[in-house]
PDB file of C-alpha atoms in Angstrom:
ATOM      1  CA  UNK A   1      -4.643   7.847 -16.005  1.00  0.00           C
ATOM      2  CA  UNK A   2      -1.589   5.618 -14.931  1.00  0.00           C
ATOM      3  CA  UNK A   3      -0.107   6.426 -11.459  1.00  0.00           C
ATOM      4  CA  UNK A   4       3.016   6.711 -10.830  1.00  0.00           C
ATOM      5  CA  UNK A   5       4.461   4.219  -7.900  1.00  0.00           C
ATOM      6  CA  UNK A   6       7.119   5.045  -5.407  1.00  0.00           C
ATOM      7  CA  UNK A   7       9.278   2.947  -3.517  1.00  0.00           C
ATOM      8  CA  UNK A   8       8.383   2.551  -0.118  1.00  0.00           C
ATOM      9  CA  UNK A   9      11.204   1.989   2.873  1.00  0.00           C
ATOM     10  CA  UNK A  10       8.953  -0.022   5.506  1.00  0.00           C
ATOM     11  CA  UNK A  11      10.095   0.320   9.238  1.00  0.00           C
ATOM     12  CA  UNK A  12      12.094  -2.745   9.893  1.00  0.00           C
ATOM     13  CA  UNK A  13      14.739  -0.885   6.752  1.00  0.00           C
ATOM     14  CA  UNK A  14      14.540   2.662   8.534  1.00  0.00           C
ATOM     15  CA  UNK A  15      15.803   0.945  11.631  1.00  0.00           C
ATOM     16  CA  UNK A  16      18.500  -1.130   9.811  1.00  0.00           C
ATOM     17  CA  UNK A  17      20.028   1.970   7.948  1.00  0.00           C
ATOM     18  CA  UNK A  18      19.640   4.033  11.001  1.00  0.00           C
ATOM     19  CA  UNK A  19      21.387   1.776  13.428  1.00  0.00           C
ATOM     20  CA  UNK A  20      24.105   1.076  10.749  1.00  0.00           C
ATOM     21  CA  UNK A  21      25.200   5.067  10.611  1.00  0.00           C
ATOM     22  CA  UNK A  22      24.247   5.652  14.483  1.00  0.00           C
ATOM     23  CA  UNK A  23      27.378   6.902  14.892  1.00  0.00           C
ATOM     24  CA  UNK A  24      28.107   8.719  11.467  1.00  0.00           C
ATOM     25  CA  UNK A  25      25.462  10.614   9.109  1.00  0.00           C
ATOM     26  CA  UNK A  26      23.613   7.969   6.774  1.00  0.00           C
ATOM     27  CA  UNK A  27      24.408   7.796   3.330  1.00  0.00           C
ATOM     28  CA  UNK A  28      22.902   6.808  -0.153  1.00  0.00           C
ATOM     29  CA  UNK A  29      25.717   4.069  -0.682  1.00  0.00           C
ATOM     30  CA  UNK A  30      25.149   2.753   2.355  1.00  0.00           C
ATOM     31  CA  UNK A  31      21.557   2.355   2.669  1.00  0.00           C
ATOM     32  CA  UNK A  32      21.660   0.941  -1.021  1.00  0.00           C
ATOM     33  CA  UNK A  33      23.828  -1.723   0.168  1.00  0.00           C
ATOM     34  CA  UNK A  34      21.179  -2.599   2.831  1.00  0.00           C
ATOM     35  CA  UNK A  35      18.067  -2.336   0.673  1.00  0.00           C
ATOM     36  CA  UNK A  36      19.915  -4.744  -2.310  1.00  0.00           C
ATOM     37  CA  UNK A  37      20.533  -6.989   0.903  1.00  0.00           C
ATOM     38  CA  UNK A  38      17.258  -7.177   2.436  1.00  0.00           C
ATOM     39  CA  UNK A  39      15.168  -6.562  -0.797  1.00  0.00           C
ATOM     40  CA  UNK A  40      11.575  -6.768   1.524  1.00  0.00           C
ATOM     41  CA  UNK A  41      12.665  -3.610   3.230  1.00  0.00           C
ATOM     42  CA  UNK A  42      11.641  -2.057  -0.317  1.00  0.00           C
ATOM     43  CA  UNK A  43       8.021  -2.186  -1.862  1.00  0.00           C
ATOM     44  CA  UNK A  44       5.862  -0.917  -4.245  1.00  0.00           C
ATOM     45  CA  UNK A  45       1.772  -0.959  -3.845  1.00  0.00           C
ATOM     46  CA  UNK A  46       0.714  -4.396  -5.109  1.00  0.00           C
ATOM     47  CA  UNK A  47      -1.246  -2.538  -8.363  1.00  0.00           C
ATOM     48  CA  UNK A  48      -2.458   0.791  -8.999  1.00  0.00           C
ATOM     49  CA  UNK A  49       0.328   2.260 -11.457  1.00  0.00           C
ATOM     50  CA  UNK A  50       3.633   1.719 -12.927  1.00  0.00           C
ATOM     51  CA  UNK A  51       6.584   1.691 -11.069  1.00  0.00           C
ATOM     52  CA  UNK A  52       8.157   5.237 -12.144  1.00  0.00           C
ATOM     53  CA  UNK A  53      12.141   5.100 -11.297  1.00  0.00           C
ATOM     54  CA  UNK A  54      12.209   8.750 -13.186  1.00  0.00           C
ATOM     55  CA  UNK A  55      10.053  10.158 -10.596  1.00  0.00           C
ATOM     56  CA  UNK A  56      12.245   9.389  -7.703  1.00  0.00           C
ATOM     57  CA  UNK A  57      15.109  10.737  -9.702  1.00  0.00           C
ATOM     58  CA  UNK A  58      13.069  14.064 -10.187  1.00  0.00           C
ATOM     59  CA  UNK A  59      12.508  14.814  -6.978  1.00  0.00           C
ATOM     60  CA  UNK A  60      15.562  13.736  -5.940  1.00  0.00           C
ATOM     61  CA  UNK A  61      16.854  16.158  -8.157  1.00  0.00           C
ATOM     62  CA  UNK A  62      14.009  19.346  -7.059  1.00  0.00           C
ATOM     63  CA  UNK A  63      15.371  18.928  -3.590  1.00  0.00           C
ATOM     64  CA  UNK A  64      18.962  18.923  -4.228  1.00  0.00           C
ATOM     65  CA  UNK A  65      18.543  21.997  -6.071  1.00  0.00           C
ATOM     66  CA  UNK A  66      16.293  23.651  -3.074  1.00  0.00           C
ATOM     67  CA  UNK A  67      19.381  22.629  -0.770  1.00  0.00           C
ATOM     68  CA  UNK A  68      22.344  23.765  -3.704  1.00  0.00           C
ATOM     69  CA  UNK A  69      20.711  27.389  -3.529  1.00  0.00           C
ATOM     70  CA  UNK A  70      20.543  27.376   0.088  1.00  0.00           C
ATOM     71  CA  UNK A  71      23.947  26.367   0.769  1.00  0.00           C
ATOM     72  CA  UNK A  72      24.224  22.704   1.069  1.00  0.00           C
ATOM     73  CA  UNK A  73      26.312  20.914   1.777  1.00  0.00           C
ATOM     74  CA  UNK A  74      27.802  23.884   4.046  1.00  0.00           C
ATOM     75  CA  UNK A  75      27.118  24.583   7.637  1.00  0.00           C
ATOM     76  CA  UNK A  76      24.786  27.409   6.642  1.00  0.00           C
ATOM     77  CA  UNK A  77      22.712  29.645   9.203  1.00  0.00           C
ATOM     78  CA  UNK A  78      19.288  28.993  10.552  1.00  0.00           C
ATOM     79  CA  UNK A  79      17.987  31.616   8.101  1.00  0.00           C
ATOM     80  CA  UNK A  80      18.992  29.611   5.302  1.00  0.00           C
ATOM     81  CA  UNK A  81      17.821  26.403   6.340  1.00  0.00           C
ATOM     82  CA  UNK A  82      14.381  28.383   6.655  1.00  0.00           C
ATOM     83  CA  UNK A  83      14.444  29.583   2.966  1.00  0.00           C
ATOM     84  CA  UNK A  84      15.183  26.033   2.053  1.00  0.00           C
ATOM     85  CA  UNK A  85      12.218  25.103   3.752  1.00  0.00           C
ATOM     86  CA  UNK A  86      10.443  27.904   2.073  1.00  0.00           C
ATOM     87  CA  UNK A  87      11.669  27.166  -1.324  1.00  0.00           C
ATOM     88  CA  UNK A  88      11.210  23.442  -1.084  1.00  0.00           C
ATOM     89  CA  UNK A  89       7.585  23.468  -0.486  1.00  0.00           C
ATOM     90  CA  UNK A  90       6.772  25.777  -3.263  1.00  0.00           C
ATOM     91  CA  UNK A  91       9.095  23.627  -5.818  1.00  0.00           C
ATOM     92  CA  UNK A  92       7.435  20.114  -4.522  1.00  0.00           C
ATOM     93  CA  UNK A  93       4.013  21.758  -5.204  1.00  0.00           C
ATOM     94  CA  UNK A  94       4.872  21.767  -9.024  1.00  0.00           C
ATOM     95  CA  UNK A  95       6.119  17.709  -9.184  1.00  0.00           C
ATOM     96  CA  UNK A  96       2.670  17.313 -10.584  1.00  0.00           C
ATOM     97  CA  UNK A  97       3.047  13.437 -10.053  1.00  0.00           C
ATOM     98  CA  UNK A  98       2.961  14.348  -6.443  1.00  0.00           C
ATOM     99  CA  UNK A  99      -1.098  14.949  -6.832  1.00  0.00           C
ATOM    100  CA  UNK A 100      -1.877  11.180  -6.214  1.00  0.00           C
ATOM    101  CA  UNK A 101      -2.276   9.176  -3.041  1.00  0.00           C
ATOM    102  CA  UNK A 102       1.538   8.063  -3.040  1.00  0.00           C
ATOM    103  CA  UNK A 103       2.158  11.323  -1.972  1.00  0.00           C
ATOM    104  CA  UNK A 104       0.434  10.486   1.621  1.00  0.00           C
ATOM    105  CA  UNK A 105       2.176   7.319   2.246  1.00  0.00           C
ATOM    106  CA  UNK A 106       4.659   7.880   4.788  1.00  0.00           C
ATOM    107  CA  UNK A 107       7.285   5.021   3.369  1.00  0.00           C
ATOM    108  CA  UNK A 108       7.750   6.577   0.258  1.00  0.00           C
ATOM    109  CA  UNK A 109       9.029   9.792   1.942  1.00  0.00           C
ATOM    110  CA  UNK A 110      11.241   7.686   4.398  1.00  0.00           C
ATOM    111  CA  UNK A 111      12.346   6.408   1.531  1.00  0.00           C
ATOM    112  CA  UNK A 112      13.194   9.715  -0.009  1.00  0.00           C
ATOM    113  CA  UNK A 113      14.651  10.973   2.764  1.00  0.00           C
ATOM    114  CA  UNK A 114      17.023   7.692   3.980  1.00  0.00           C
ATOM    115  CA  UNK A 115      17.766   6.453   0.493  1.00  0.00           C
ATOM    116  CA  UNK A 116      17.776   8.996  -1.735  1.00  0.00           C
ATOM    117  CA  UNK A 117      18.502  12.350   0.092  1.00  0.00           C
ATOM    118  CA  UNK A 118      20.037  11.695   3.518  1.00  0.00           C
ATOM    119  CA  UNK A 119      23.023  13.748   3.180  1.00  0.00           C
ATOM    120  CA  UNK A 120      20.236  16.943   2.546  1.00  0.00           C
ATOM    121  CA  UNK A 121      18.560  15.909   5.552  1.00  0.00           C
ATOM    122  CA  UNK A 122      21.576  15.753   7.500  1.00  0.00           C
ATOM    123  CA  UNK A 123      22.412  19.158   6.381  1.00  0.00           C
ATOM    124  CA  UNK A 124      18.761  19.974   7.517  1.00  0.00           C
ATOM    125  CA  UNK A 125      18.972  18.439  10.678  1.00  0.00           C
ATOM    126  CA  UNK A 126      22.770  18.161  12.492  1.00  0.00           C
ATOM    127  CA  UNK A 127      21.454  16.253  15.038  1.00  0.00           C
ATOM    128  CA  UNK A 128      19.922  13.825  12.904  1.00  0.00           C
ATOM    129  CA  UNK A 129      16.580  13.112  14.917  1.00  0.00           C
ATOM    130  CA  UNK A 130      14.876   9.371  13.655  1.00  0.00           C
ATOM    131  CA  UNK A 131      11.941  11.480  12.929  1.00  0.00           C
ATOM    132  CA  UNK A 132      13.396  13.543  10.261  1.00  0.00           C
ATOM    133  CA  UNK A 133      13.786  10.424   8.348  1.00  0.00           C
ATOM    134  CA  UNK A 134      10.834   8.458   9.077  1.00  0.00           C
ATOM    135  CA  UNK A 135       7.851   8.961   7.240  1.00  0.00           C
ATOM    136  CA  UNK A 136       5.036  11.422   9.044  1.00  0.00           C
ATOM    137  CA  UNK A 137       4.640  14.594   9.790  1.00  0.00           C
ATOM    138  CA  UNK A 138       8.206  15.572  11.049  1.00  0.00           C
ATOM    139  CA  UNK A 139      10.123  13.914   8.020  1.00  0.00           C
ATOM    140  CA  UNK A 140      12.402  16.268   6.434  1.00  0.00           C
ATOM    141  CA  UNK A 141      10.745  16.404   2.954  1.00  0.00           C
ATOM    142  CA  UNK A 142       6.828  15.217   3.537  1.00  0.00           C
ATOM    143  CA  UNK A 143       6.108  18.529   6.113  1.00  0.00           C
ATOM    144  CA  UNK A 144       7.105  20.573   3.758  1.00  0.00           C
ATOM    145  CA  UNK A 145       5.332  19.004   1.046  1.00  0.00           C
ATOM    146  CA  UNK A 146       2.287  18.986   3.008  1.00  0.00           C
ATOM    147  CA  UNK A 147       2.155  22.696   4.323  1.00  0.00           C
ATOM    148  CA  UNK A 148       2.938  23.744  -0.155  1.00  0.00           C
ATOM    149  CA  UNK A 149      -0.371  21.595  -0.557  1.00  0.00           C
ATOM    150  CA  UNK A 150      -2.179  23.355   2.287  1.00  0.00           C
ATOM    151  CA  UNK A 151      -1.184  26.782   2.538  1.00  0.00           C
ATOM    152  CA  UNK A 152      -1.544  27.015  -1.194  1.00  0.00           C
ATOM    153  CA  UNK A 153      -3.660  30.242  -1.899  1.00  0.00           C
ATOM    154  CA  UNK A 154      -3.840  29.410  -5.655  1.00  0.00           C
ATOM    155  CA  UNK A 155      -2.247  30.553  -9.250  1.00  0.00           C
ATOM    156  CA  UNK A 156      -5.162  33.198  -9.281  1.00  0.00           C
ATOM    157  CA  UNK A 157      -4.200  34.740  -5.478  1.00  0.00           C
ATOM    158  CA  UNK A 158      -1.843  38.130  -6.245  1.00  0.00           C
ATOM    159  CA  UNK A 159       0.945  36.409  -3.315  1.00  0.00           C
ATOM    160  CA  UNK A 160       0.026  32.513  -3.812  1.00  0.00           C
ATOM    161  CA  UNK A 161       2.902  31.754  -1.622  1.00  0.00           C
ATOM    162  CA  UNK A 162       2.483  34.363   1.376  1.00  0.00           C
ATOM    163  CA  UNK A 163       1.385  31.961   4.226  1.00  0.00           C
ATOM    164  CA  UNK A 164       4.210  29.715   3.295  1.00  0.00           C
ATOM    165  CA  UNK A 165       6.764  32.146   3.202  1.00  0.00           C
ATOM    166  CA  UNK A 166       5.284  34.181   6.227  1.00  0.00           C
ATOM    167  CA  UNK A 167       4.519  31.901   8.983  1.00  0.00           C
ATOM    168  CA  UNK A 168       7.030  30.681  11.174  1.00  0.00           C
ATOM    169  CA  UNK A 169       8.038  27.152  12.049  1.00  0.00           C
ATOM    170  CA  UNK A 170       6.311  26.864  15.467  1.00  0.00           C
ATOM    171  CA  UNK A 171       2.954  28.595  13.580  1.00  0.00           C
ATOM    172  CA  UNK A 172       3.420  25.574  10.823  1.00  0.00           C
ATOM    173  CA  UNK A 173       3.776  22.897  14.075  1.00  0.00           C
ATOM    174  CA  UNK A 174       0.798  24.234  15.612  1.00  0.00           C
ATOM    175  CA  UNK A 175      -1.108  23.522  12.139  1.00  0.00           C
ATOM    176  CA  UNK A 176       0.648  20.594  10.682  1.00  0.00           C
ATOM    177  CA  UNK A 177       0.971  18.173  14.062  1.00  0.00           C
ATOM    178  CA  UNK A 178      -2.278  18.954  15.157  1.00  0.00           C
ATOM    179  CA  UNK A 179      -4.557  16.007  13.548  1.00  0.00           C
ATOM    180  CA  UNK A 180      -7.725  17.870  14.251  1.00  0.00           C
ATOM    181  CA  UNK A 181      -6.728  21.015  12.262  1.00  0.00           C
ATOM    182  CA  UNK A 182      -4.152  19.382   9.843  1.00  0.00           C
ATOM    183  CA  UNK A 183      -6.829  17.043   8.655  1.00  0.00           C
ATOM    184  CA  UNK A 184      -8.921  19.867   7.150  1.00  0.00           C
ATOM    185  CA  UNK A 185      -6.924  21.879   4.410  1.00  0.00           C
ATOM    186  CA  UNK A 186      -9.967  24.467   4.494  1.00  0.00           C
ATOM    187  CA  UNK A 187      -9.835  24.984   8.527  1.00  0.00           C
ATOM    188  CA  UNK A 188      -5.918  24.409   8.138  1.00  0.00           C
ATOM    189  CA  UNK A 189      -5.186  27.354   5.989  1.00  0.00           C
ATOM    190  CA  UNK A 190      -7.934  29.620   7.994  1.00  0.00           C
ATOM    191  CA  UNK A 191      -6.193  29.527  11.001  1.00  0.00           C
ATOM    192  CA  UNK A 192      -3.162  30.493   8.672  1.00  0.00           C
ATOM    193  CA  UNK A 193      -4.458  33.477   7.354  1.00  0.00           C
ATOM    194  CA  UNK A 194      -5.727  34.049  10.819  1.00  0.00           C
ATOM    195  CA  UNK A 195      -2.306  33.779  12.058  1.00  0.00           C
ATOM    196  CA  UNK A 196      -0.956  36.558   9.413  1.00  0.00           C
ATOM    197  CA  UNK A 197      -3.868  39.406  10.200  1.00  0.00           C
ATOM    198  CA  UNK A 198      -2.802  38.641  13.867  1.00  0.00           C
ATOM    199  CA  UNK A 199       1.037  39.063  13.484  1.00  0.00           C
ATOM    200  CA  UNK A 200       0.360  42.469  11.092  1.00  0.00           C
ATOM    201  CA  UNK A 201      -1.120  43.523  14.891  1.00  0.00           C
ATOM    202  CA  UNK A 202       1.282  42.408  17.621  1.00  0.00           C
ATOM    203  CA  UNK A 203       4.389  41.784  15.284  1.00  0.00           C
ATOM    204  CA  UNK A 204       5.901  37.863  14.072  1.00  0.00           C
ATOM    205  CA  UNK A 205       8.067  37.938  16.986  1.00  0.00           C
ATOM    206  CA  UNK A 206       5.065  37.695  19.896  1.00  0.00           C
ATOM    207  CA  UNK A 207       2.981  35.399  17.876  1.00  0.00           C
ATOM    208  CA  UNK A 208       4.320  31.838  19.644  1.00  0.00           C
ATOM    209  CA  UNK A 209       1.986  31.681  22.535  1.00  0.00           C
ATOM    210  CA  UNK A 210      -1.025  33.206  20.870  1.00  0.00           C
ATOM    211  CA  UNK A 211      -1.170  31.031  18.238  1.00  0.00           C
ATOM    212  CA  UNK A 212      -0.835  27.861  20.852  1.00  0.00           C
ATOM    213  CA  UNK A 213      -3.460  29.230  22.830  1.00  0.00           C
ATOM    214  CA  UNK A 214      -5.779  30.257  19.676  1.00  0.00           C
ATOM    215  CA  UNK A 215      -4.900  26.813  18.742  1.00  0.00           C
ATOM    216  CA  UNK A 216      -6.094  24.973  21.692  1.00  0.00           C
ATOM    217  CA  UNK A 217      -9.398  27.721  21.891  1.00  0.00           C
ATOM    218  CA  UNK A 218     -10.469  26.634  18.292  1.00  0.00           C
ATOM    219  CA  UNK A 219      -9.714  22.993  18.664  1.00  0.00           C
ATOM    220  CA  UNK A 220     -12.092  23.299  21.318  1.00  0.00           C
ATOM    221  CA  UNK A 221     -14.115  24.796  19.738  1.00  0.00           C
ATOM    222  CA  UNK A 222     -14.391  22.547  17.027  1.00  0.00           C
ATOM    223  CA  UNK A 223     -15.528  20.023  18.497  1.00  0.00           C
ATOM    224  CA  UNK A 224     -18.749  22.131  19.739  1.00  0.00           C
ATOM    225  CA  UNK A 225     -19.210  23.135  15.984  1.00  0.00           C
ATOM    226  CA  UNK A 226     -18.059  21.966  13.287  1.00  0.00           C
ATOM    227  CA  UNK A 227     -15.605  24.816  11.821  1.00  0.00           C
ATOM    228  CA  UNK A 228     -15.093  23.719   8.440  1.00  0.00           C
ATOM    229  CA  UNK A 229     -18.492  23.897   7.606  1.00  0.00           C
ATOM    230  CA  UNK A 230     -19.035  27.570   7.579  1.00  0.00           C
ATOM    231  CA  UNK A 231     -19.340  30.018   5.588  1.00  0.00           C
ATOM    232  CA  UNK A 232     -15.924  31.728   4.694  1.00  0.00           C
ATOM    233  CA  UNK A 233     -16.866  35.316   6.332  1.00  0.00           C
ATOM    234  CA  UNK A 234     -18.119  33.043   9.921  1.00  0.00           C
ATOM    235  CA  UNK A 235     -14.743  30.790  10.025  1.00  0.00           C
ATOM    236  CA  UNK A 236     -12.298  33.927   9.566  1.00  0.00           C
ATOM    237  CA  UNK A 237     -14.497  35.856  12.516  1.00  0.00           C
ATOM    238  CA  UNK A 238     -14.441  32.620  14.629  1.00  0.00           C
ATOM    239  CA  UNK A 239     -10.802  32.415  14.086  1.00  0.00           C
ATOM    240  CA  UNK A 240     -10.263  36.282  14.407  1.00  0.00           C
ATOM    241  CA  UNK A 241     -12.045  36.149  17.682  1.00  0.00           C
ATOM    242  CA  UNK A 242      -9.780  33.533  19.309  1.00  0.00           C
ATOM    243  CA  UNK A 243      -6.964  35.801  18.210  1.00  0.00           C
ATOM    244  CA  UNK A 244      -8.345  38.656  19.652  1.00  0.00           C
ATOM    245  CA  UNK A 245      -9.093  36.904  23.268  1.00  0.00           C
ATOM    246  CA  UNK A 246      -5.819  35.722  23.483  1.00  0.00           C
ATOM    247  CA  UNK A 247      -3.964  38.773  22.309  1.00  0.00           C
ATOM    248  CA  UNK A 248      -6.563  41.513  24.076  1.00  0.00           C
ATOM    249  CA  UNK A 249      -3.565  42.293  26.839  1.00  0.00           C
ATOM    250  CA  UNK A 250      -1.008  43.139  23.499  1.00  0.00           C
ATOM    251  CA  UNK A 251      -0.511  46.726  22.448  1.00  0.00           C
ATOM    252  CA  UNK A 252      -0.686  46.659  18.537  1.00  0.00           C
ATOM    253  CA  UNK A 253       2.548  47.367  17.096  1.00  0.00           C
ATOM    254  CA  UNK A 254       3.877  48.439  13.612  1.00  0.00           C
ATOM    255  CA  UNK A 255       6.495  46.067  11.727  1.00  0.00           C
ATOM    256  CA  UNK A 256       7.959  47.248   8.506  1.00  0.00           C
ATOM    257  CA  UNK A 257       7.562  45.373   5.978  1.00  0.00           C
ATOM    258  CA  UNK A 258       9.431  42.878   4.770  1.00  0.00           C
ATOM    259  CA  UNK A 259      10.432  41.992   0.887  1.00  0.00           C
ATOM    260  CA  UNK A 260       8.952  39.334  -0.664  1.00  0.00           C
ATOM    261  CA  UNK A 261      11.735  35.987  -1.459  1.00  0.00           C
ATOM    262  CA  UNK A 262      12.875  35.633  -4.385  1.00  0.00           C
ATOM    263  CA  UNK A 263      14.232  31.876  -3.468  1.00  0.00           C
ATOM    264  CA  UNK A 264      10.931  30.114  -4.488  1.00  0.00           C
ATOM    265  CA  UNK A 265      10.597  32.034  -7.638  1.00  0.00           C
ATOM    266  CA  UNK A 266      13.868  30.780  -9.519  1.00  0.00           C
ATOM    267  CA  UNK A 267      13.353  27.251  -8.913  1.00  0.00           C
ATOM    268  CA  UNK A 268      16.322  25.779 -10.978  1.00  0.00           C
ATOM    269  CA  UNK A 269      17.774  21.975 -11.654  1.00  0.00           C
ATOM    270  CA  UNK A 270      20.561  20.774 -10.953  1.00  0.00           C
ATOM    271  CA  UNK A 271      22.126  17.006 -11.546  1.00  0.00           C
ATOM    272  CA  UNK A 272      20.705  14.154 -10.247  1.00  0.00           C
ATOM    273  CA  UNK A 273      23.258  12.070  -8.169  1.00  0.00           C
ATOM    274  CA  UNK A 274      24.402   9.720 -11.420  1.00  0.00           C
ATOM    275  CA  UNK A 275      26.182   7.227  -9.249  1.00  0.00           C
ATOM    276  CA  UNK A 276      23.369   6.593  -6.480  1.00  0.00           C
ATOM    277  CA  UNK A 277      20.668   6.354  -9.306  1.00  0.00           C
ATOM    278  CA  UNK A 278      22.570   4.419 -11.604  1.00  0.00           C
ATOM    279  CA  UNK A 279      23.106   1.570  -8.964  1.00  0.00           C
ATOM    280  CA  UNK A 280      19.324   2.066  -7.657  1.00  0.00           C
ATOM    281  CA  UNK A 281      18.023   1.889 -11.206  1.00  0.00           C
ATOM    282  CA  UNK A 282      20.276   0.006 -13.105  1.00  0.00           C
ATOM    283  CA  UNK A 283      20.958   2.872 -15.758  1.00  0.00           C
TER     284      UNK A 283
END
């Protein structure tokens, strides 16, 4: 099977675009001009695949239509930079070209995210934090990619999407910038599911400091045990009983609930920036 190769933005070009818009939101134009300047800020893997231009341009074009339904490129509200989060996870989950290992190198999101999309991540992120644009686990794009992979509960599971759409963003932090959970999908999305019996109990809004302590309990615990390896009955009680010791002095409370999202369900295109790819690309 040929892979499809990305372009990768290497550090030394996140810092020149960066410190060229420090005092003004980074554009496409702009970093183009820098990248056709300094062509080694740009790379491809050595072999492997086939430079694929058309990929960029689709999911260039998957998360300007996440941000389009959410309201970009207006102010919006916190809520609906949430449900663009929501929405974009789901929709980079079905780029099937994402299932390779270019998908895990870090450059090739900074390079999504400070080429291709900066004005979304802007949007995103007013205060425009390096981070959000570098590759890792805090770029704009790649989190989001990553907790769609993880949280997945399959095309068979009655609500595939729940534990994306459910937990909130400093649940997802406690998973997804924690190496020793984040590096085991299986453990990962335990403590997930964990996290949603646990908020059905004490309500979404109490869950912060419960899940940072069940956090810490588990990651101590793992390195007693090994928790991946269990069976799937022992994990959800080892992570159930974490919950339960550090929510014990919690009354239980009721919580309506709440309608499923339609956003991630009507994923729809929308142009790809002509102008930007056309200069990138030479189409």
């Amino acid at each position: 099977m040929n892979v499809s190769l990305l372009p990768r933005l290497n550090p030394l070009g996140v810092s020149a675009i960066l410190r060229d818009s420090e005092k003004k939101p980074p554009t496409s134009d702009k970093a183009l001009q820098i990248v056709e300047q300094h062509s080694a800020y740009v790379t491809f893997a050595a072999s492997g695949g086939s430079q694929d231009y058309d990929l960029v341009a689709e999911i260039s074009r998957v998360i300007r239509g996440a941000a389009d339904r959410h309201g970009f490129p207006n102010q919006g509200s916190q809520a609906s930079r949430a449900a663009f989060d929501t929405d974009l996870a789901v929709s980079l989950c079905g780029v099937e070209a994402l299932r390779s290992g270019e998908s895990l190198r870090d450059d090739a999101w900074a390079f999504l995210a400070l080429v291709m999309n900066p004005d979304v991540v802007a949007w995103r992120y007013p205060d425009r934090p390096k981070d959000r644009y570098e590759g890792g686990v805090r770029n704009t794009f790649q989190r989001l990619w990553m907790r769609g992979q993880v949280l997945d509960r399959g095309e068979e599971h009655e609500d595939r999407w729940a534990l994306v759409r459910e937990l909130n963003e400093d649940g997802m932090v406690q998973i997804f910038e924690r190496t020793s959970v984040a590096g085991n999908e299986r453990f990962a999305r335990a403590i997930a599911e964990g996290w949603l019996r646990t908020s059905s109990r004490i309500g979404k809004g109490r869950m912060e400091k419960p899940m940072r302590d069940a956090v810490k309990m588990l990651r101590i615990r793992n390195e007693v045990i090994d928790l991946a390896y269990l069976g799937n009955a022992e994990l959800d009680e080892e992570i159930d009983s974490a919950f339960a010791a550090v929510t014990a002095h919690l009354k239980e409370v009721v919580e309506p609930t709440q309608p499923m999202s339609g956003s991630a369900a009507n994923l729809q295109e929308t142009p790809a920036p002509r102008g930007i790819l056309g200069r990138l690309f030479g189409s």
